[in-house]
CSV table of C-alpha atoms in Angstrom, one decimal:
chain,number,residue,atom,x,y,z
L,1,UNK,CA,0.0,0.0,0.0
L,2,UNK,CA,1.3,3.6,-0.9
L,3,UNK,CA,0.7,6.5,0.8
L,4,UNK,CA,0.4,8.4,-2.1
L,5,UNK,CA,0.2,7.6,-5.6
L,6,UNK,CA,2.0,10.2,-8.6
L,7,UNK,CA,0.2,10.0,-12.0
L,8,UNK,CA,1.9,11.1,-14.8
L,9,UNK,CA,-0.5,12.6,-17.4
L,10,UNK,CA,1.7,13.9,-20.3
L,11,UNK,CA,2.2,12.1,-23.3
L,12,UNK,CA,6.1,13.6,-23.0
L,13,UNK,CA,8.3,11.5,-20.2
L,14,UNK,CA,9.8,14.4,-19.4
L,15,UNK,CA,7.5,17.3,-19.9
L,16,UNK,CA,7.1,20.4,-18.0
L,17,UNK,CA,4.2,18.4,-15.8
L,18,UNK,CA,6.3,15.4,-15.4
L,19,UNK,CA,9.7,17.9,-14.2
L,20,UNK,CA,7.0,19.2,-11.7
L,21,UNK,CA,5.3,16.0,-10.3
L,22,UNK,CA,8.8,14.4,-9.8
L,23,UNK,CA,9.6,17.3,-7.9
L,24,UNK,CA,6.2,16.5,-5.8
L,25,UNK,CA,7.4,13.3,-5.2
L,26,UNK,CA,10.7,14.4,-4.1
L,27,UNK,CA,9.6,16.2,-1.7
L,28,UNK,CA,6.8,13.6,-0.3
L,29,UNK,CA,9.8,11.2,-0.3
L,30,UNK,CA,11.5,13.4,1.6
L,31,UNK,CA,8.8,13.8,4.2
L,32,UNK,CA,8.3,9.7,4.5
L,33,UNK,CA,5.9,8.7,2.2
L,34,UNK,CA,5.7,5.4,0.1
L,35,UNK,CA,5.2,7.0,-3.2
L,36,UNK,CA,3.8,4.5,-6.4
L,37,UNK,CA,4.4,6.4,-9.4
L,38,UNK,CA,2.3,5.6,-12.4
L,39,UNK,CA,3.1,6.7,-16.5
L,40,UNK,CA,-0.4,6.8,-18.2
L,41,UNK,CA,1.6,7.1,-21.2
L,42,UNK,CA,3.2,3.6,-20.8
L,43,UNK,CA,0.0,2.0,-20.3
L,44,UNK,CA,-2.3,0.1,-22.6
L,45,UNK,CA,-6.0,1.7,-21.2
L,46,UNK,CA,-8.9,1.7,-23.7
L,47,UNK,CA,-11.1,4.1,-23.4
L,48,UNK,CA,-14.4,3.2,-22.2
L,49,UNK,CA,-16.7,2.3,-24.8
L,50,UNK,CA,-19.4,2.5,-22.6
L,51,UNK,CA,-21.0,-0.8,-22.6
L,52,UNK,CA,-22.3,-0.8,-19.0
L,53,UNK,CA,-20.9,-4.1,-18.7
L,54,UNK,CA,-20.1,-3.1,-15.0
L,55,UNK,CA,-23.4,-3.0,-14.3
L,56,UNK,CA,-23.4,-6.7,-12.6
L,57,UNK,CA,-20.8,-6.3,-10.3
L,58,UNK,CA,-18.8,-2.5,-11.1
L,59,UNK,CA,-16.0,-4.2,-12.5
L,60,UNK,CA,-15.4,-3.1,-16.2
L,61,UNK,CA,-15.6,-5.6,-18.5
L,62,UNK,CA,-12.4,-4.2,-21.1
L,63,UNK,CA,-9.2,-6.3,-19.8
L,64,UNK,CA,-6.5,-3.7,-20.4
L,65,UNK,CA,-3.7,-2.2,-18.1
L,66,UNK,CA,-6.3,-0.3,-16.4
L,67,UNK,CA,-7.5,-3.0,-13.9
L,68,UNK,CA,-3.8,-2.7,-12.4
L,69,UNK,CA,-3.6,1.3,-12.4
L,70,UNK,CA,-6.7,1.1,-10.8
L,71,UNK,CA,-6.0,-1.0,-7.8
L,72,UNK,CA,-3.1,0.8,-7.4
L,73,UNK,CA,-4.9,4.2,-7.3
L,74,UNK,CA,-7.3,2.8,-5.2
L,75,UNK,CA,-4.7,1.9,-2.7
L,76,UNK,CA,-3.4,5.5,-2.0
L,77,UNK,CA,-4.4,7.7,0.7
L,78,UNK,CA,-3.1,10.7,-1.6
L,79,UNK,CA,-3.3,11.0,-5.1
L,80,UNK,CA,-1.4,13.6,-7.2
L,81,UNK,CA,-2.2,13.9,-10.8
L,82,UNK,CA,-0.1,16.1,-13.1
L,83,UNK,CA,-1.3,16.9,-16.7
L,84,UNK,CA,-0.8,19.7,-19.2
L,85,UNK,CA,-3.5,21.5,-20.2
L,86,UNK,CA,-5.0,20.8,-23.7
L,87,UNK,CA,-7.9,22.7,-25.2
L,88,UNK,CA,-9.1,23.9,-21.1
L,89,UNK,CA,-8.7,20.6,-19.9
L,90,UNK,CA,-6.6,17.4,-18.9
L,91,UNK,CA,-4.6,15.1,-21.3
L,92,UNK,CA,-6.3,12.7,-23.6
L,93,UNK,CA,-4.3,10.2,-21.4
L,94,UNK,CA,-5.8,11.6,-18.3
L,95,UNK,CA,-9.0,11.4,-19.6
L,96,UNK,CA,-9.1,8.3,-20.6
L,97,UNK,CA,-8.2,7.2,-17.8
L,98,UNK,CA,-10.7,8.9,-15.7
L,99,UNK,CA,-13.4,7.8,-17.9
L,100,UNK,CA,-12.5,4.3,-17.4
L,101,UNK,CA,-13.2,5.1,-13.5
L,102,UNK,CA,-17.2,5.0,-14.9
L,103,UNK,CA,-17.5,1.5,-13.8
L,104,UNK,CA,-16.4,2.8,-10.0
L,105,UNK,CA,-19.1,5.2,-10.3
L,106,UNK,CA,-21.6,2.3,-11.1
L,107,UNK,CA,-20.3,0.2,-8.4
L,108,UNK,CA,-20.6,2.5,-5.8
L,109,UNK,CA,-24.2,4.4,-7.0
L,110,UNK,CA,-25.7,1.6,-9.1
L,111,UNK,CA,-24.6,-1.6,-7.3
L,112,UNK,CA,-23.7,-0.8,-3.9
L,113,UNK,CA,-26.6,1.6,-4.0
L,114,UNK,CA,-24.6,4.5,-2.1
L,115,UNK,CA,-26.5,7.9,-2.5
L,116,UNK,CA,-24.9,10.2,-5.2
L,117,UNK,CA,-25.1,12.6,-2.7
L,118,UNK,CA,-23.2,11.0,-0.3
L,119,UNK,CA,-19.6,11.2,-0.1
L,120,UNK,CA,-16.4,10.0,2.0
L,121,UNK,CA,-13.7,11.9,1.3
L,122,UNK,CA,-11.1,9.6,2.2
L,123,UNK,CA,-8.2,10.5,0.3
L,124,UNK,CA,-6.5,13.5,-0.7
L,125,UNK,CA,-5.7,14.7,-3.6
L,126,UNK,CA,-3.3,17.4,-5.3
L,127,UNK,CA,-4.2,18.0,-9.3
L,128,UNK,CA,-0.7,20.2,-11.1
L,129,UNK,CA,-1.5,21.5,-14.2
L,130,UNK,CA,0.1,23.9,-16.7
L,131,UNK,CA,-1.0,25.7,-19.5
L,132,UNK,CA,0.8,27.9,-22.0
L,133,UNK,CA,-2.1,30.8,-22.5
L,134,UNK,CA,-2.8,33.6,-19.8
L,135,UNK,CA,-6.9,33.3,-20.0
L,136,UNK,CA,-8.8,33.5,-16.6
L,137,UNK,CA,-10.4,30.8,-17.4
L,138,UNK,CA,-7.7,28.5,-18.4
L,139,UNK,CA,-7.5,25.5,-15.4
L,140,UNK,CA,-11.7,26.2,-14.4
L,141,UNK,CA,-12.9,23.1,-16.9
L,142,UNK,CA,-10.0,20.6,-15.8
L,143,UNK,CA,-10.7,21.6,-12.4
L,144,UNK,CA,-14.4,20.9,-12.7
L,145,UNK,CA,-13.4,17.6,-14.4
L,146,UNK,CA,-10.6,16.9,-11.9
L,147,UNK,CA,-13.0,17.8,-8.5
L,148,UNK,CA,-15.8,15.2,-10.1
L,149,UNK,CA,-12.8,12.5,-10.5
L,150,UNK,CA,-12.1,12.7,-7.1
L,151,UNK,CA,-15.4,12.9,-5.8
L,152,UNK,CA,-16.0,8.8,-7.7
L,153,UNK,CA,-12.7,7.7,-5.5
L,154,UNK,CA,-13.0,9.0,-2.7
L,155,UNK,CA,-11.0,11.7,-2.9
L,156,UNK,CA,-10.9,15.3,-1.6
L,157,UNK,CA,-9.4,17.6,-3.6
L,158,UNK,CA,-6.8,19.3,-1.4
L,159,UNK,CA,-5.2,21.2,-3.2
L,160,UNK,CA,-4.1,22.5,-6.9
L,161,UNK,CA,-1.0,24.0,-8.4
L,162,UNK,CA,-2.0,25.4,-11.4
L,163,UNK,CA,0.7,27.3,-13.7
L,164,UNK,CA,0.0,29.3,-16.7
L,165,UNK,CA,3.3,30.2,-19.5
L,166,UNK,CA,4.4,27.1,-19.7
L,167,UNK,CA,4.0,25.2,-22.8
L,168,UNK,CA,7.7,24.2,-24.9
L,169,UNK,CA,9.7,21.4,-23.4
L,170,UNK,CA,11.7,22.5,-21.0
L,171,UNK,CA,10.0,25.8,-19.9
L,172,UNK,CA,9.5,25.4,-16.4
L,173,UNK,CA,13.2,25.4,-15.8
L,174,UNK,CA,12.8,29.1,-16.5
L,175,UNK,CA,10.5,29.2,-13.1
L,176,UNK,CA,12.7,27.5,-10.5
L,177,UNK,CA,10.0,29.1,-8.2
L,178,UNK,CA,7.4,26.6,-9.7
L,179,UNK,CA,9.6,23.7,-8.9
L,180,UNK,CA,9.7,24.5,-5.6
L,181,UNK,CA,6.1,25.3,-4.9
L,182,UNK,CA,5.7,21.4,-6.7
L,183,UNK,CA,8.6,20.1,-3.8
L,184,UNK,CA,6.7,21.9,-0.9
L,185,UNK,CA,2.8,20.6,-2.2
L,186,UNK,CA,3.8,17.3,-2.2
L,187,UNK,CA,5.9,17.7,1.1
L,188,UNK,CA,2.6,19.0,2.5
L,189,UNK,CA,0.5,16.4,1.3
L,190,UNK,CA,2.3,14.1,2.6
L,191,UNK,CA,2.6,15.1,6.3
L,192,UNK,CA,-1.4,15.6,5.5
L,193,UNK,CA,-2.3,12.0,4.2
L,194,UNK,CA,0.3,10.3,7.3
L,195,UNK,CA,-1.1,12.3,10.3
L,196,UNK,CA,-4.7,10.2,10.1
């Protein structure tokens, strides 16, 4: 069991999100934390095709990778997920994953009958995100996206880091400030998911 699981959600191994998120990790590390990291990109997940095959028992019915990242995510008491920001919203590896998460939403509303209303917010979880425009708006459709995510697992979300001018490989190195807000989120998240 991890105490927190890293998502990678760039389609580059060593994009601007995935400089930050290591830097998350780092510093959860740092602070004591089992950390499972987790590169969507290296992953066979279908995306869901919407069957409803999970209606029986909430278990999807596609046998992919996504059985294994699930259990895995499932296991963390903190969840960080880093992803550029594409069009106002996450990664198409991101989301692909997330929709694949329908068949927990069946299990726990259609199955185990659990009022939508209802929630345990038993996790925590840290969304990092970067965009290159400057708009207002820019993170307020992956954070809707990210905070309904959370809600199917579980998960509170604790807390964002959300950085705007940052699009060409390798830009973030030109904000050394932004590494070390990423270094001090997952520090803090950390201490916050091992107190309970």
């Amino acid at each position: 069991m991890s105490d927190i699981v890293a998502i990678y959600g760039s389609p580059r191994r060593n994009g601007n999100t995935a400089m930050l998120l290591k830097k998350a990790v780092e510093g959860a590390r740092d602070a004591g934390a089992k950390v499972d990291e987790i590169y969507l990109r290296d992953y066979k997940i279908s995306p869901c095709l919407e069957i409803y095959g999970c209606k029986k028992d909430g278990e999807c019915v596609l046998k992919d990778d996504f059985q294994d990242v699930r259990d895995r995510v499932l296991t963390g008491r903190g969840i960080i997920i880093a992803t550029p920001v594409f069009f106002y919203t996450v990664s198409a590896h991101v989301k692909i994953f997330m929709d694949r998460f329908q068949s927990q939403w069946v299990k726990k509303h259609w199955v185990q009958k659990i009022p939508p209303g209802q929630r345990d917010f038993s996790r925590k979880g840290l969304v990092i995100a970067a965009g290159a425009t400057k708009g207002k708006k820019l993170f307020d459709g992956m954070l809707l996206t990210m905070k309904y995510f959370f809600q199917v697992i579980d998960t509170q979300l604790w807390d964002s880091l959300l950085l705007q001018g940052v699009d060409g490989e390798g830009d973030v190195l030109k904000f050394p400030q932004y590494l070390d807000q990423a270094y001090t989120r997952g520090r803090d998240l950390a201490h916050a998911v091992m107190e309970k």
